[in-house]
Amino acid sequence: MYIYSEAQLMQGILAQLARGNMMMEEMIRRQERLELLLGEHEAATEEQLRRQAVEIRSRIDDLLLRV
């Protein structure tokens, strides 16, 4: 059986808190990066949809001119 001093217990607790804090900071960084990537993807998707809409309108106009 181990007997720890109060100082050793406090050091252990502080070390665990520090590790937990570092893990939380890493998770926050990852979440921010994912949000940034998602925003970039949404912007690219919107631009692609705009281009497709222009192309579809152009095709419809061409078809209407032929009628």
Coordinates of N, CA and C in Angstrom, one line a residue:
M1 N 0.8 -1.2 0.0 CA 0.0 0.0 0.0 C 0.9 1.2 0.0
Y2 N 0.5 2.2 -0.8 CA 1.3 3.4 -0.9 C 0.7 4.5 0.0
I3 N 1.6 5.2 0.6 CA 1.2 6.4 1.4 C 1.8 7.6 0.7
Y4 N 0.9 8.5 0.3 CA 1.3 9.8 -0.3 C 1.1 10.9 0.6
S5 N 2.0 11.9 0.5 CA 1.9 13.1 1.3 C 0.9 14.0 0.6
E6 N 0.4 14.9 1.4 CA -0.6 15.9 0.8 C 0.0 16.6 -0.4
A7 N 1.3 17.0 -0.3 CA 1.9 17.7 -1.4 C 2.0 16.8 -2.6
Q8 N 2.3 15.5 -2.5 CA 2.3 14.6 -3.6 C 0.9 14.5 -4.2
L9 N -0.1 14.4 -3.4 CA -1.4 14.3 -3.9 C -1.8 15.5 -4.7
M10 N -1.5 16.7 -4.2 CA -1.8 17.9 -4.8 C -1.0 18.0 -6.2
Q11 N 0.2 17.6 -6.2 CA 1.0 17.6 -7.4 C 0.4 16.7 -8.5
G12 N -0.1 15.5 -8.0 CA -0.8 14.6 -8.9 C -2.0 15.2 -9.5
I13 N -2.8 15.8 -8.6 CA -4.1 16.5 -9.0 C -3.8 17.6 -10.0
L14 N -2.8 18.4 -9.7 CA -2.4 19.5 -10.6 C -1.9 19.0 -11.9
A15 N -1.2 17.9 -11.9 CA -0.7 17.4 -13.2 C -1.9 16.9 -14.0
Q16 N -2.8 16.2 -13.4 CA -4.0 15.7 -14.1 C -4.8 16.9 -14.7
L17 N -5.0 17.9 -13.9 CA -5.7 19.1 -14.4 C -5.0 19.8 -15.5
A18 N -3.7 19.8 -15.5 CA -2.9 20.4 -16.6 C -3.1 19.6 -17.8
R19 N -3.0 18.2 -17.7 CA -3.2 17.4 -18.9 C -4.6 17.5 -19.4
G20 N -5.6 17.6 -18.6 CA -7.0 17.8 -19.0 C -7.1 19.1 -19.7
N21 N -6.5 20.2 -19.2 CA -6.5 21.5 -19.8 C -5.9 21.5 -21.2
M22 N -4.8 20.8 -21.3 CA -4.1 20.7 -22.6 C -5.0 19.9 -23.6
M23 N -5.6 18.9 -23.2 CA -6.5 18.1 -24.0 C -7.7 19.0 -24.5
M24 N -8.3 19.7 -23.6 CA -9.4 20.6 -23.9 C -9.0 21.6 -24.9
E25 N -7.8 22.2 -24.7 CA -7.3 23.2 -25.7 C -7.1 22.6 -27.1
E26 N -6.6 21.4 -27.1 CA -6.4 20.7 -28.4 C -7.8 20.4 -29.1
M27 N -8.8 20.0 -28.3 CA -10.1 19.8 -28.8 C -10.7 21.1 -29.4
I28 N -10.5 22.2 -28.7 CA -11.0 23.5 -29.1 C -10.3 23.9 -30.4
R29 N -9.0 23.7 -30.5 CA -8.3 24.0 -31.8 C -8.9 23.1 -32.9
R30 N -9.1 21.8 -32.7 CA -9.6 21.0 -33.7 C -11.0 21.4 -34.1
Q31 N -11.8 21.7 -33.2 CA -13.2 22.2 -33.5 C -13.2 23.5 -34.3
E32 N -12.3 24.4 -34.0 CA -12.2 25.6 -34.7 C -11.7 25.3 -36.2
R33 N -10.8 24.4 -36.3 CA -10.3 24.0 -37.6 C -11.4 23.4 -38.4
L34 N -12.2 22.5 -37.8 CA -13.3 21.9 -38.5 C -14.3 22.9 -38.9
E35 N -14.6 23.8 -38.1 CA -15.6 24.9 -38.4 C -15.1 25.7 -39.6
L36 N -13.8 26.0 -39.6 CA -13.2 26.7 -40.7 C -13.3 25.9 -42.0
L37 N -13.0 24.7 -42.0 CA -13.1 23.8 -43.1 C -14.5 23.7 -43.6
L38 N -15.4 23.6 -42.7 CA -16.9 23.5 -43.1 C -17.3 24.7 -43.7
G39 N -16.9 25.9 -43.2 CA -17.3 27.2 -43.8 C -16.7 27.3 -45.2
E40 N -15.5 26.8 -45.4 CA -14.9 26.9 -46.8 C -15.6 25.9 -47.7
H41 N -16.0 24.8 -47.2 CA -16.7 23.8 -48.0 C -18.1 24.4 -48.4
E42 N -18.8 25.0 -47.5 CA -20.1 25.6 -47.8 C -20.0 26.7 -48.8
A43 N -19.0 27.5 -48.7 CA -18.8 28.6 -49.7 C -18.5 28.0 -51.1
A44 N -17.7 27.0 -51.1 CA -17.4 26.3 -52.4 C -18.6 25.7 -53.0
T45 N -19.4 25.1 -52.1 CA -20.6 24.4 -52.6 C -21.6 25.5 -53.1
E46 N -21.7 26.6 -52.4 CA -22.6 27.7 -52.9 C -22.2 28.2 -54.2
E47 N -20.9 28.4 -54.4 CA -20.3 28.9 -55.7 C -20.6 27.9 -56.8
Q48 N -20.4 26.6 -56.5 CA -20.7 25.6 -57.5 C -22.2 25.6 -57.9
L49 N -23.0 25.7 -56.9 CA -24.5 25.7 -57.2 C -24.8 27.0 -58.0
R50 N -24.2 28.1 -57.7 CA -24.4 29.3 -58.5 C -24.1 29.1 -60.0
R51 N -22.9 28.5 -60.2 CA -22.4 28.2 -61.6 C -23.4 27.3 -62.3
Q52 N -23.8 26.2 -61.6 CA -24.8 25.3 -62.2 C -26.1 26.0 -62.5
A53 N -26.5 26.9 -61.6 CA -27.8 27.6 -61.9 C -27.6 28.5 -63.2
V54 N -26.5 29.1 -63.3 CA -26.3 29.9 -64.5 C -26.3 29.1 -65.7
E55 N -25.6 27.9 -65.7 CA -25.6 27.0 -66.8 C -27.0 26.5 -67.1
I56 N -27.7 26.1 -66.1 CA -29.1 25.7 -66.4 C -30.0 26.8 -67.0
R57 N -29.8 28.0 -66.5 CA -30.6 29.1 -67.1 C -30.2 29.3 -68.6
S58 N -28.9 29.2 -68.8 CA -28.4 29.4 -70.2 C -29.0 28.3 -71.1
R59 N -29.0 27.1 -70.6 CA -29.6 26.0 -71.4 C -31.1 26.2 -71.7
I60 N -31.8 26.6 -70.6 CA -33.2 26.9 -70.8 C -33.5 28.0 -71.8
D61 N -32.7 29.0 -71.7 CA -32.8 30.1 -72.7 C -32.5 29.6 -74.1
D62 N -31.5 28.8 -74.3 CA -31.2 28.2 -75.6 C -32.4 27.4 -76.1
L63 N -33.0 26.6 -75.2 CA -34.1 25.7 -75.6 C -35.3 26.6 -76.0
L64 N -35.6 27.7 -75.2 CA -36.7 28.5 -75.5 C -36.5 29.3 -76.8
L65 N -35.3 29.6 -77.1 CA -35.0 30.3 -78.4 C -35.3 29.4 -79.6
R66 N -35.1 28.1 -79.4 CA -35.3 27.1 -80.5 C -36.7 26.9 -80.7
V67 N -37.6 27.1 -79.7 CA -39.0 26.8 -79.9 C -39.7 27.8 -80.7

